XYZ file of C-alpha atoms in Angstrom:
554
model
C 104.292 108.362 98.014
C 104.508 108.652 94.084
C 104.485 106.075 91.497
C 105.641 106.203 87.842
C 103.363 105.237 85.023
C 104.911 103.883 81.785
C 102.454 103.388 78.755
C 103.296 102.374 75.262
C 102.880 100.072 72.366
C 103.792 96.443 72.880
C 106.094 96.461 69.868
C 107.826 99.839 70.607
C 111.555 99.419 71.236
C 111.763 102.526 73.237
C 109.044 101.283 75.493
C 111.107 98.092 75.990
C 114.182 100.204 77.069
C 112.191 102.306 79.612
C 110.404 99.293 80.883
C 113.418 97.582 81.805
C 114.938 100.608 83.516
C 111.653 100.830 85.575
C 111.805 97.096 86.355
C 115.498 97.666 87.671
C 114.499 100.691 89.798
C 111.356 98.935 91.311
C 113.503 95.827 92.258
C 116.151 97.815 94.006
C 114.310 100.801 95.376
C 111.466 99.949 97.849
C 109.831 103.359 97.520
C 109.844 103.237 93.611
C 106.494 102.267 92.483
C 105.855 101.170 88.958
C 102.712 100.799 86.851
C 102.693 99.525 83.261
C 100.064 100.179 80.499
C 100.782 98.066 77.365
C 98.546 98.637 74.238
C 98.491 96.973 70.883
C 98.963 99.028 67.652
C 95.161 99.175 67.084
C 94.436 100.516 70.705
C 97.375 102.860 71.083
C 96.254 105.926 69.127
C 92.850 106.114 70.378
C 94.037 105.549 73.982
C 96.725 108.152 73.714
C 94.251 110.773 72.360
C 91.802 110.185 75.191
C 94.426 110.170 77.890
C 95.984 113.406 76.630
C 92.783 115.191 76.185
C 91.665 114.372 79.704
C 94.886 115.357 81.316
C 95.609 118.323 79.092
C 98.886 116.956 77.674
C 100.459 117.206 74.268
C 102.246 114.005 73.281
C 102.215 111.936 70.248
C 104.901 109.174 70.584
C 105.311 105.785 72.427
C 106.065 105.539 75.258
C 104.211 108.165 77.443
C 105.540 108.457 80.949
C 104.176 110.471 83.909
C 104.453 110.565 87.687
C 101.579 110.767 90.195
C 100.950 110.774 93.954
C 99.359 107.593 95.012
C 97.426 109.059 97.974
C 96.128 112.306 96.248
C 95.379 111.244 92.669
C 95.042 114.013 90.016
C 96.094 114.152 86.538
C 99.820 113.599 87.470
C 103.023 115.241 86.212
C 104.120 114.491 82.547
C 107.752 113.296 82.397
C 107.654 112.826 78.501
C 108.977 110.008 76.281
C 111.918 107.608 76.480
C 114.664 110.293 76.395
C 113.031 112.436 78.928
C 112.673 109.480 81.204
C 116.235 108.490 80.791
C 117.285 112.053 81.926
C 114.771 111.733 84.838
C 116.319 108.479 86.284
C 119.790 109.695 85.668
C 119.346 112.853 87.584
C 117.371 111.410 90.403
C 118.891 107.814 90.826
C 122.088 107.919 88.704
C 120.878 105.026 86.469
C 121.492 104.672 82.811
C 120.588 102.043 80.125
C 123.212 100.160 78.394
C 120.865 98.385 75.851
C 121.775 98.467 72.269
C 119.260 99.012 69.468
C 119.239 95.304 68.579
C 118.483 94.348 72.144
C 115.627 96.856 72.136
C 114.262 95.457 69.011
C 114.431 91.859 70.353
C 112.634 92.791 73.443
C 109.852 94.729 71.601
C 109.207 91.645 69.453
C 108.879 89.488 72.751
C 106.762 92.081 74.307
C 104.299 91.923 71.223
C 104.070 88.157 71.373
C 103.536 88.121 75.123
C 100.811 90.934 74.877
C 98.924 88.937 72.117
C 99.057 85.676 74.149
C 97.898 87.545 77.379
C 94.961 89.092 75.448
C 93.960 85.792 74.076
C 93.996 84.130 77.570
C 91.770 86.960 78.970
C 89.357 86.570 76.094
C 89.114 82.979 76.623
C 88.433 83.398 80.262
C 85.852 86.028 79.759
C 84.126 83.734 77.086
C 83.891 81.041 79.789
C 82.488 83.371 82.445
C 78.636 83.968 82.365
C 77.867 87.108 84.205
C 74.551 87.502 85.824
C 72.135 89.750 83.594
C 70.548 92.444 85.790
C 68.031 94.846 84.177
C 66.947 97.992 85.800
C 63.994 99.897 84.302
C 63.479 103.663 84.676
C 67.138 103.692 84.962
C 67.202 107.513 84.949
C 65.683 107.490 88.394
C 67.869 108.590 91.366
C 67.081 105.222 92.968
C 68.806 103.500 90.140
C 71.844 105.814 90.361
C 72.145 104.941 94.019
C 71.775 101.269 93.377
C 74.417 100.606 90.719
C 77.531 100.995 93.231
C 76.204 98.530 95.830
C 75.138 96.048 93.242
C 78.312 96.136 91.332
C 80.540 95.934 94.434
C 79.514 92.231 95.058
C 77.612 93.021 98.228
C 74.430 92.008 96.999
C 74.898 88.767 94.710
C 78.122 87.651 96.126
C 81.808 88.457 95.641
C 82.324 85.840 93.107
C 79.448 86.750 90.741
C 80.246 88.851 87.711
C 77.468 91.203 86.505
C 76.098 92.609 83.213
C 73.919 95.479 84.044
C 71.431 96.774 81.533
C 69.854 100.333 81.976
C 66.547 100.563 80.359
C 64.691 103.731 79.869
C 63.415 105.988 76.991
C 65.316 107.244 74.065
C 65.089 110.800 75.533
C 67.259 109.637 78.682
C 70.016 108.142 76.546
C 72.411 111.172 77.021
C 72.061 111.061 80.750
C 72.299 107.407 80.828
C 75.542 107.615 78.908
C 77.021 109.420 81.737
C 75.730 106.904 84.327
C 77.387 104.401 82.247
C 80.804 106.015 82.298
C 80.476 106.605 86.021
C 79.691 102.954 86.648
C 82.772 102.012 84.693
C 84.660 104.518 86.920
C 83.825 102.718 89.957
C 86.326 100.071 88.769
C 84.640 97.248 90.467
C 86.086 94.027 89.277
C 82.818 92.147 89.092
C 81.215 94.725 86.693
C 81.583 92.978 83.307
C 79.365 95.203 81.223
C 77.011 98.276 81.430
C 74.641 98.645 78.543
C 71.988 101.312 77.689
C 68.845 99.887 76.257
C 65.687 101.559 75.057
C 63.836 98.683 73.768
C 62.209 96.379 76.542
C 62.478 93.273 74.485
C 66.215 93.710 74.119
C 66.487 94.696 77.691
C 64.777 91.590 79.213
C 66.246 89.029 76.791
C 67.838 86.283 79.002
C 67.747 88.487 82.189
C 67.874 86.708 85.554
C 67.208 89.719 87.660
C 64.654 92.367 86.675
C 64.114 95.487 88.910
C 60.976 97.367 87.785
C 61.348 100.921 89.200
C 58.634 102.528 87.052
C 56.121 104.855 88.533
C 53.072 106.172 86.663
C 51.909 109.284 88.546
C 48.311 109.844 89.044
C 47.327 112.995 86.851
C 45.409 115.853 88.357
C 41.754 114.964 88.618
C 42.268 111.637 87.106
C 39.970 109.067 88.392
C 41.709 106.170 90.407
C 40.017 103.590 87.983
C 41.497 105.217 85.131
C 44.977 105.287 86.909
C 44.758 101.639 87.600
C 43.879 100.883 84.023
C 47.008 102.802 82.825
C 49.030 100.928 85.208
C 47.518 97.623 84.184
C 48.180 98.228 80.500
C 51.813 99.308 81.154
C 52.732 96.319 83.303
C 50.841 93.820 81.219
C 53.108 94.788 78.304
C 56.171 94.298 80.639
C 54.752 90.803 81.700
C 54.154 89.652 78.036
C 57.767 90.562 76.969
C 59.309 89.107 80.087
C 57.273 85.948 79.562
C 58.557 85.438 76.147
C 62.296 86.352 76.389
C 63.489 86.454 79.998
C 65.277 83.563 81.617
C 62.741 81.084 82.770
C 63.806 81.263 86.568
C 64.059 85.065 86.249
C 63.269 87.032 89.505
C 61.255 90.173 89.194
C 61.004 92.691 91.808
C 58.515 95.717 91.567
C 59.483 98.677 93.535
C 58.536 102.396 93.701
C 55.366 104.400 94.776
C 52.702 102.942 92.420
C 50.137 100.413 93.105
C 52.626 97.689 93.520
C 50.169 94.836 94.549
C 47.873 95.422 91.634
C 50.741 95.729 89.119
C 52.337 92.513 90.471
C 48.808 90.756 89.906
C 48.703 92.057 86.354
C 52.193 90.634 85.709
C 51.406 87.320 87.475
C 48.228 86.888 85.194
C 50.239 87.754 81.951
C 53.545 85.998 82.635
C 52.618 82.276 83.108
C 56.156 81.075 82.055
C 57.760 82.809 85.152
C 57.102 80.934 88.433
C 54.675 82.871 90.445
C 56.988 82.856 93.493
C 59.546 84.971 91.406
C 57.192 87.960 90.876
C 57.203 89.984 94.117
C 56.362 93.443 95.265
C 58.669 95.469 97.384
C 57.516 96.015 101.080
C 60.793 96.911 102.776
C 60.647 100.681 102.310
C 57.541 100.891 104.307
C 58.947 98.553 106.731
C 62.004 100.641 107.127
C 59.908 103.863 107.640
C 58.025 102.096 110.439
C 61.241 100.890 112.015
C 62.660 104.410 111.846
C 59.520 105.764 113.850
C 59.851 103.125 116.530
C 63.692 103.888 116.602
C 62.839 107.528 117.251
C 60.396 106.786 119.922
C 62.761 104.485 121.879
C 65.962 106.108 120.963
C 67.565 103.022 119.324
C 69.166 102.422 116.023
C 66.355 101.369 113.365
C 68.416 98.292 112.432
C 67.868 96.969 116.091
C 64.048 96.879 115.322
C 63.442 93.488 114.037
C 60.142 91.284 113.234
C 58.053 94.314 112.308
C 55.419 93.310 109.848
C 53.653 95.166 107.113
C 50.519 93.365 106.040
C 48.444 94.045 103.014
C 48.355 96.693 100.193
C 51.988 98.074 100.340
C 51.482 101.700 99.138
C 47.762 102.062 100.126
C 45.698 100.310 102.857
C 48.077 98.176 105.116
C 48.383 97.172 108.701
C 51.767 97.757 110.517
C 51.890 95.141 113.133
C 54.321 95.749 116.165
C 52.972 92.876 118.320
C 55.703 90.657 117.252
C 58.446 93.330 116.976
C 61.509 93.117 119.126
C 64.154 95.565 119.774
C 67.952 95.276 120.292
C 70.041 97.540 122.051
C 67.483 99.235 124.135
C 68.701 101.312 127.098
C 66.610 99.892 129.684
C 66.806 98.479 133.227
C 67.909 95.072 131.893
C 70.952 94.617 129.656
C 72.342 91.596 127.790
C 74.440 90.486 124.869
C 73.913 91.721 121.302
C 71.419 88.906 120.849
C 69.179 90.098 123.770
C 66.090 91.841 122.740
C 62.828 93.237 124.278
C 59.307 93.658 123.080
C 58.783 96.825 121.119
C 55.110 97.079 122.186
C 56.119 96.690 125.821
C 58.696 99.378 125.655
C 56.482 101.708 123.839
C 53.776 100.996 126.507
C 51.107 103.128 124.747
C 48.556 101.259 122.684
C 46.727 104.534 121.760
C 49.943 106.070 120.398
C 50.458 102.734 118.327
C 46.967 102.681 116.887
C 46.707 106.397 115.727
C 49.807 108.560 116.028
C 52.263 105.927 115.077
C 50.385 105.056 111.966
C 50.171 108.829 110.970
C 54.030 109.290 111.608
C 54.827 106.237 109.328
C 52.560 107.602 106.581
C 53.990 111.080 106.697
C 57.672 109.811 106.941
C 58.419 110.048 103.274
C 56.991 113.567 102.693
C 58.903 114.685 106.013
C 62.251 113.506 104.639
C 61.613 114.908 101.068
C 60.498 118.217 102.516
C 63.818 118.500 104.485
C 65.868 117.386 101.497
C 64.085 119.568 98.868
C 64.061 116.629 96.516
C 62.733 113.155 96.241
C 64.285 110.608 98.682
C 66.277 107.793 96.928
C 69.344 106.810 98.969
C 67.090 104.780 101.566
C 64.978 103.411 98.797
C 67.950 102.117 96.839
C 69.374 100.742 100.047
C 66.090 98.795 100.863
C 65.909 97.313 97.203
C 69.577 96.184 97.569
C 68.866 94.624 101.000
C 65.857 92.677 99.661
C 67.727 91.349 96.685
C 70.620 90.417 98.968
C 68.375 88.426 101.374
C 66.463 86.961 98.279
C 69.866 85.669 97.017
C 71.736 84.852 100.171
C 68.991 84.400 102.831
C 67.680 86.442 105.711
C 69.443 86.667 109.211
C 68.658 83.675 111.267
C 65.572 84.049 113.474
C 64.312 87.251 111.738
C 61.358 87.900 109.346
C 60.841 90.697 106.862
C 57.815 91.847 104.695
C 57.308 91.108 101.071
C 54.478 91.271 98.809
C 53.900 87.729 97.416
C 51.024 85.906 95.626
C 48.670 84.497 98.328
C 47.909 80.727 98.495
C 45.121 81.270 101.049
C 47.330 82.297 104.021
C 45.596 84.083 106.849
C 42.279 84.144 104.931
C 43.423 86.181 101.976
C 42.019 84.727 98.733
C 44.357 82.920 96.558
C 45.713 84.797 93.834
C 45.904 88.180 95.473
C 49.330 89.843 95.791
C 49.556 90.524 99.668
C 52.351 91.793 101.866
C 53.228 88.905 104.272
C 56.002 88.178 106.779
C 58.587 85.916 105.134
C 61.929 84.381 105.728
C 64.459 83.717 102.995
C 66.929 80.806 102.384
C 70.273 80.991 100.586
C 69.011 78.874 97.776
C 66.994 81.857 96.565
C 63.300 81.160 97.795
C 61.235 82.525 100.358
C 58.768 81.042 103.088
C 55.745 82.697 104.379
C 55.617 82.671 108.203
C 52.222 80.919 108.905
C 52.159 80.434 112.663
C 51.392 84.092 113.711
C 48.384 84.474 115.994
C 46.142 87.383 114.961
C 43.712 89.134 117.220
C 40.111 89.693 116.123
C 41.019 93.227 115.589
C 44.002 92.469 113.268
C 41.846 89.927 111.459
C 39.264 92.630 110.757
C 42.061 94.936 109.491
C 43.168 92.270 107.008
C 39.775 91.891 105.745
C 39.598 95.536 105.166
C 42.654 95.198 103.152
C 41.405 92.324 101.108
C 38.177 94.283 100.274
C 40.374 97.028 98.854
C 42.692 94.731 96.830
C 39.609 92.935 95.467
C 38.043 96.184 94.549
C 41.121 97.254 92.634
C 41.219 93.958 90.593
C 37.451 94.416 89.867
C 38.423 97.505 87.731
C 40.115 95.129 85.204
C 38.022 91.960 86.003
C 34.433 93.029 87.068
C 32.290 90.345 88.897
C 29.577 88.687 86.607
C 26.058 90.346 86.858
C 23.479 88.197 88.596
C 21.191 86.302 86.240
C 17.389 87.356 86.591
C 14.934 84.440 87.360
C 13.194 83.163 84.296
C 9.326 83.194 84.452
C 7.284 79.892 83.417
C 5.359 80.205 80.069
C 1.661 81.455 80.394
C 2.370 82.354 84.133
C 0.587 85.650 84.928
C -0.177 85.357 88.538
C 1.579 87.258 91.257
C 3.686 84.694 93.108
C 3.034 86.537 96.433
C -0.713 86.484 95.979
C -2.831 84.006 97.941
C -5.662 82.695 95.990
C -8.914 81.375 97.567
C -11.683 79.767 95.785
C -15.474 79.921 96.685
C -17.005 76.305 96.276
C -20.004 77.804 94.569
C -18.056 80.167 92.403
C -17.792 79.447 88.650
C -14.618 80.609 86.985
C -14.656 81.982 83.414
C -12.782 79.989 81.042
C -9.356 81.148 79.937
C -9.495 82.121 76.179
C -6.105 80.260 75.844
C -7.355 77.124 77.647
C -7.460 73.829 75.956
C -10.961 72.225 76.147
C -11.040 68.447 77.381
C -11.680 65.843 74.755
C -15.479 65.410 73.575
C -16.378 68.908 74.209
C -17.195 71.538 71.591
C -16.313 75.200 71.732
C -19.926 76.150 71.393
C -21.943 73.100 72.570
C -21.683 70.923 75.711
C -24.522 68.417 76.434
C -26.952 70.424 74.557
C -26.483 73.658 76.538
C -25.814 76.987 74.984
C -23.623 79.506 76.938
C -22.611 83.025 76.093
C -19.341 84.171 77.399
C -17.986 87.563 78.168
C -14.916 88.708 76.118
C -13.586 91.150 78.618
C -10.551 89.412 80.444
C -10.690 92.016 83.185
C -14.074 91.278 84.304
C -14.836 88.250 86.749
C -18.336 86.684 86.601
C -20.145 85.289 89.633
C -23.455 83.490 89.615
C -25.815 83.997 92.406
C -29.591 82.813 92.079
C -29.166 82.882 88.198
C -28.032 86.552 88.259
C -24.572 87.428 87.004
C -22.843 90.696 87.937
C -19.407 92.142 87.262
C -17.066 93.268 89.937
C -18.018 96.835 89.074
C -21.586 95.976 89.860
C -22.951 96.180 86.174
C -25.700 93.847 85.320
C -25.130 91.290 82.620
C -27.525 89.508 80.517
C -29.211 86.602 82.350
C -29.033 83.331 80.466
C -32.199 81.187 80.303
C -31.333 77.444 80.895
C -33.100 75.244 78.368
C -35.524 72.657 79.818
C -34.995 69.103 79.101
C -36.096 68.101 75.688
C -35.775 71.694 74.377
C -33.865 72.036 71.169
C -31.291 74.840 70.522
C -31.642 76.523 67.260
């Protein structure tokens, strides 16, 4: 089946004539399909040049008429202008126009007025509409490319939510992004109000309600992990500061990609106090989907039938994949039931050693296995996982199911408050999530969570090192070893400490008429036995003669 396209200026008399002929044919012939394109004087020349250049035509007047196949597309077959169309319909349908020049002029004036009124009405409607502002960073990535269509279609944020998408990347990527912009408009989604390329993050985040951070800072060869974490901290701290200042106060920020997501989310939480902390989350769904795919391969079921599989911990590093609560729908077993019927994944696998070792290895290698087969980075599944997370965050998760999400801990399951940790969550249609808190963990599972907490704590200590312990303060004048046990001989006379203060009434050189010579070596310890004094080394010291009563000291 074919359709005829009539395009022209609103105030063109010849367009008015062919338009009325087309309306007459469309009304009387069921198979005659008509499409009209009406442009103002300001729009016509530019539109005509672009259309003829794309289709390879040479036509300079209004109207422009062509015929194209509805089910095949293509550039169509050029019919020409008003005279050529009159000949076309006369030859095929035996129809001619009886309009006079005055009638054509009057209809053209009416068309111009109507076009102006319709344009004003559309502008008024658009002014009342407030599209949802969505910003995607690292917009030149394949993940973003695969994400735009599903977002713009209305599947994620709802079929009544108009969107304004901002593609944020470096200036070097502008040319590539201009192609992405054109292709986004070519999707012809009615909800897509605007697509804008932005290279300044402040402009990109201004008044944004949804922010997708797809940035990945690759670790350089021989770069220490601490330095890599510091680069990530600086990069995402800058993002957080700008978002804190200019983004919508209820903005939702989702960090996705292959970097240290938990660490980066922590940095953003500490530097974006104006954004509710429950609105900054890290994307766990991709790891969860990898784990579901491996279980699906093992049990020969569709991965979508594997539910309630949990990823605990540090998303792209040390984490614990918990299948103890996972269930499987559609398993070809001895017992069948309705679509809602499910069986325990752990019982159907029936191999704890495989779960503990080989299963974990297969999940870790899933991404590299897929990319090796593709020959390029995997992006389609990643984009789908991000879209599904956004859809659940906006519209709620399926009833009775839980999914994994990296959120700021409030002490759940013994994880210190403030750490970003991947937990099982459910999401409500109003746009908030709830951490599932009634899961019983075995001692082995608790130990694995403790190991993850230790790693996350060590990562944060790269930027926030713990305080050094304060050394004990010694008391003034204390010289004795605290661990030394001191005993005294009742007959032993201790030498005076040169720094010791004499009691009142005593003179430094005289006491009750007695004269005493003191050794000055602080290392020697004097003992008196039978009037003889000896040092510890056995050296003789001068004996002191005690004066008799009544004897004077000169």
